[in-house]
Amino acid sequence: LLISILSMLTATIGMLVDGIVVGQFLGQQSVSAFGLAGPTVILTAAVAGIFSNGGSAAVSIHMGRGDDHAIQLNFTVTCVAAFICSVLFTVGMVFFNDIVARLLGAEGELLSLTADYVRGIGLGMIPTIMTQVIMIYIRLNNGAKLSFLSVICMTVSNIILDLVFTTVLNLGMFGMGLATSISYLVAMLVCCLHFLKKENVFKFTGFAEGHKELMNVVAMGIPSALNRACMTIRGIA
């Protein structure tokens, strides 16, 4: 519990620093663009939550029963589905960032700033979503400390890259988004160290019968995702 609290606190500090850097170095218009793009982050977390919350709830039952095949099947279909969704998010946010920015309510000067930030975070949708999924799984397999370490590495790298991309390389809002993407990649790589351990129980397997397991995962993960989706709609409104 303590590690979970510290992880959330550390990640929150990283988000707070993002806002401070934008305000101090990029100006008020960029702050507005940062706020307008906020719902995309919530929506991403909602999609990741379907697989992280639903997958962990379902796999916990299999772990309690000691069903190794069901454990590996659950892990496989959840990761594959999350990866496919993250690719779709990447395509949408990188190649159609102007459309996304307009949907978020950006106009005039804010349009390009918001679109730049959306494109920056869009480049990291795969590690962003996969990190949130993998992190929950490894916590179930005695990986809480590694999960906490990944959050620390993500936060530190995000803060450093924020400053470098904005003050040294002058990448603006795109740099802010790119810094977030790279920091999630760092976190994902740290989390993946768990799979090198002997005690790791999560392995990829064939998923010929995985559709039923995936439906179960989605059904368990939908409630929390629906809550965040409603928050996204409220934020846009």
Tab-separated table of C-alpha atoms in Angstrom, residues 40-205:
chain	number	residue	atom	x	y	z
A	40	THR	CA	-6.692	13.009	-24.093
A	41	VAL	CA	-4.525	11.939	-21.145
A	42	ILE	CA	-7.627	10.958	-19.149
A	43	LEU	CA	-9.048	9.034	-22.119
A	44	THR	CA	-5.749	7.201	-22.563
A	45	ALA	CA	-5.801	6.266	-18.882
A	46	ALA	CA	-9.389	5.064	-19.308
A	47	VAL	CA	-8.439	2.700	-22.122
A	48	ALA	CA	-5.376	1.500	-20.229
A	49	GLY	CA	-7.608	1.024	-17.179
A	50	ILE	CA	-9.843	-1.411	-19.051
A	51	PHE	CA	-6.914	-3.757	-19.494
A	52	SER	CA	-4.945	-3.039	-16.311
A	53	ASN	CA	-7.896	-3.192	-13.902
A	54	GLY	CA	-9.850	-5.841	-15.783
A	55	GLY	CA	-6.789	-7.963	-16.504
A	56	SER	CA	-5.491	-7.851	-12.942
A	57	ALA	CA	-8.908	-8.668	-11.466
A	58	ALA	CA	-9.351	-11.664	-13.767
A	59	VAL	CA	-5.795	-12.968	-13.408
A	60	SER	CA	-5.992	-12.719	-9.612
A	61	ILE	CA	-8.737	-15.333	-9.701
A	62	HIS	CA	-6.598	-17.613	-11.875
A	63	MET	CA	-3.597	-17.118	-9.576
A	64	GLY	CA	-5.731	-18.031	-6.577
A	65	ARG	CA	-6.731	-21.261	-8.327
A	66	GLY	CA	-3.173	-21.974	-9.443
A	67	ASP	CA	-4.232	-22.253	-13.096
A	68	ASP	CA	-0.978	-21.510	-14.977
A	69	HIS	CA	-2.521	-21.815	-18.444
A	70	ALA	CA	-5.302	-19.344	-17.599
A	71	ILE	CA	-2.742	-16.943	-16.093
A	72	GLN	CA	-0.613	-16.926	-19.240
A	73	LEU	CA	-3.674	-16.736	-21.513
A	74	ASN	CA	-4.997	-13.758	-19.561
A	75	PHE	CA	-1.654	-11.962	-19.701
A	76	THR	CA	-1.273	-12.638	-23.432
A	77	VAL	CA	-4.711	-11.483	-24.609
A	78	THR	CA	-4.650	-8.446	-22.330
A	79	CYS	CA	-1.253	-7.265	-23.568
A	80	VAL	CA	-2.094	-7.922	-27.225
A	81	ALA	CA	-5.405	-6.053	-26.979
A	82	ALA	CA	-3.763	-3.146	-25.128
A	83	PHE	CA	-1.008	-2.993	-27.756
A	84	ILE	CA	-3.513	-2.872	-30.636
A	85	CYS	CA	-5.426	-0.043	-28.923
A	86	SER	CA	-2.206	1.868	-28.296
A	87	VAL	CA	-1.254	1.603	-31.984
A	88	LEU	CA	-4.653	3.014	-32.964
A	89	PHE	CA	-4.177	5.888	-30.510
A	90	THR	CA	-0.714	6.530	-31.957
A	91	VAL	CA	-2.005	6.739	-35.530
A	92	GLY	CA	-4.877	9.029	-34.557
A	93	MET	CA	-2.832	11.421	-32.426
A	94	VAL	CA	0.253	11.610	-34.652
A	95	PHE	CA	-1.327	11.814	-38.100
A	96	PHE	CA	-4.624	13.518	-37.200
A	97	ASN	CA	-3.463	15.766	-34.364
A	98	ASP	CA	-5.127	18.859	-35.907
A	99	ILE	CA	-8.494	17.110	-35.932
A	100	VAL	CA	-8.006	15.946	-32.345
A	101	ALA	CA	-7.096	19.493	-31.289
A	102	ARG	CA	-10.248	20.873	-32.929
A	103	LEU	CA	-12.368	18.250	-31.188
A	104	LEU	CA	-10.859	19.378	-27.895
A	105	GLY	CA	-12.006	22.937	-28.611
A	106	ALA	CA	-8.749	24.509	-29.777
A	107	GLU	CA	-9.022	27.436	-32.176
A	108	GLY	CA	-6.767	30.120	-33.624
A	109	GLU	CA	-3.320	30.284	-32.067
A	110	LEU	CA	-4.209	27.536	-29.602
A	111	LEU	CA	-4.856	25.088	-32.431
A	112	SER	CA	-1.215	24.634	-33.448
A	113	LEU	CA	0.010	24.555	-29.836
A	114	THR	CA	-2.532	21.936	-28.809
A	115	ALA	CA	-1.905	19.890	-31.958
A	116	ASP	CA	1.855	19.950	-31.295
A	117	TYR	CA	1.381	18.646	-27.754
A	118	VAL	CA	-1.070	15.967	-28.908
A	119	ARG	CA	1.458	14.821	-31.532
A	120	GLY	CA	4.207	14.688	-28.911
A	121	ILE	CA	2.289	12.513	-26.463
A	122	GLY	CA	0.851	10.528	-29.367
A	123	LEU	CA	4.324	9.259	-30.260
A	124	GLY	CA	4.437	7.566	-26.850
A	125	MET	CA	1.008	5.955	-26.760
A	126	ILE	CA	2.429	2.429	-26.928
A	127	PRO	CA	4.707	2.760	-23.863
A	128	THR	CA	2.123	4.962	-22.093
A	129	ILE	CA	-0.637	2.362	-22.255
A	130	MET	CA	1.581	-0.711	-21.965
A	131	THR	CA	3.372	0.662	-18.885
A	132	GLN	CA	0.085	1.082	-17.037
A	133	VAL	CA	-0.915	-2.477	-17.921
A	134	ILE	CA	2.414	-4.162	-17.174
A	135	MET	CA	2.862	-2.256	-13.926
A	136	ILE	CA	-0.343	-3.715	-12.465
A	137	TYR	CA	0.618	-7.257	-13.457
A	138	ILE	CA	4.097	-7.197	-11.953
A	139	ARG	CA	2.684	-5.877	-8.681
A	140	LEU	CA	0.722	-9.133	-8.437
A	141	ASN	CA	3.960	-11.078	-8.808
A	142	ASN	CA	6.064	-9.446	-6.067
A	143	GLY	CA	7.111	-6.603	-8.336
A	144	ALA	CA	5.843	-3.657	-6.266
A	145	LYS	CA	9.341	-2.287	-5.632
A	146	LEU	CA	10.230	-2.463	-9.314
A	147	SER	CA	6.966	-0.729	-10.123
A	148	PHE	CA	7.868	2.075	-7.710
A	149	LEU	CA	11.345	2.321	-9.237
A	150	SER	CA	9.840	2.655	-12.704
A	151	VAL	CA	7.657	5.554	-11.554
A	152	ILE	CA	10.670	7.323	-10.034
A	153	CYS	CA	12.700	6.847	-13.240
A	154	MET	CA	9.774	8.077	-15.307
A	155	THR	CA	9.307	11.201	-13.174
A	156	VAL	CA	12.991	12.125	-13.050
A	157	SER	CA	13.490	11.608	-16.799
A	158	ASN	CA	10.313	13.557	-17.554
A	159	ILE	CA	11.454	16.565	-15.507
A	160	ILE	CA	14.934	16.574	-17.062
A	161	LEU	CA	13.607	16.184	-20.615
A	162	ASP	CA	10.968	18.889	-20.043
A	163	LEU	CA	13.713	21.383	-19.227
A	164	VAL	CA	16.061	20.246	-22.010
A	165	PHE	CA	13.408	20.216	-24.738
A	166	THR	CA	11.951	23.598	-23.795
A	167	THR	CA	14.982	25.657	-22.742
A	168	VAL	CA	17.806	24.101	-24.797
A	169	LEU	CA	16.251	22.608	-27.923
A	170	ASN	CA	13.259	25.004	-28.079
A	171	LEU	CA	10.826	22.278	-29.112
A	172	GLY	CA	7.883	24.022	-27.457
A	173	MET	CA	4.701	22.077	-26.736
A	174	PHE	CA	5.781	19.230	-29.002
A	175	GLY	CA	8.855	18.851	-26.796
A	176	MET	CA	6.690	18.721	-23.674
A	177	GLY	CA	4.639	15.903	-25.160
A	178	LEU	CA	7.729	14.105	-26.432
A	179	ALA	CA	9.321	14.311	-22.977
A	180	THR	CA	6.278	12.582	-21.505
A	181	SER	CA	6.420	9.887	-24.198
A	182	ILE	CA	10.100	9.145	-23.617
A	183	SER	CA	9.644	9.051	-19.836
A	184	TYR	CA	6.917	6.412	-20.226
A	185	LEU	CA	9.259	4.417	-22.453
A	186	VAL	CA	11.862	4.516	-19.663
A	187	ALA	CA	9.242	3.317	-17.175
A	188	MET	CA	8.144	0.489	-19.459
A	189	LEU	CA	11.726	-0.746	-19.921
A	190	VAL	CA	12.262	-0.749	-16.150
A	191	CYS	CA	9.022	-2.703	-15.630
A	192	CYS	CA	10.068	-5.257	-18.257
A	193	LEU	CA	13.076	-6.191	-16.104
A	194	HIS	CA	10.609	-8.201	-14.042
A	195	PHE	CA	10.201	-10.703	-16.866
A	196	LEU	CA	13.867	-11.649	-16.558
A	197	LYS	CA	13.330	-12.931	-13.024
A	198	LYS	CA	13.001	-16.655	-12.335
A	199	GLU	CA	9.881	-16.152	-10.220
A	200	ASN	CA	8.033	-14.429	-13.064
A	201	VAL	CA	4.731	-16.235	-13.756
A	202	PHE	CA	3.573	-14.071	-16.667
A	203	LYS	CA	4.555	-15.463	-20.064
A	204	PHE	CA	3.143	-15.165	-23.567
A	205	THR	CA	1.234	-18.109	-24.965
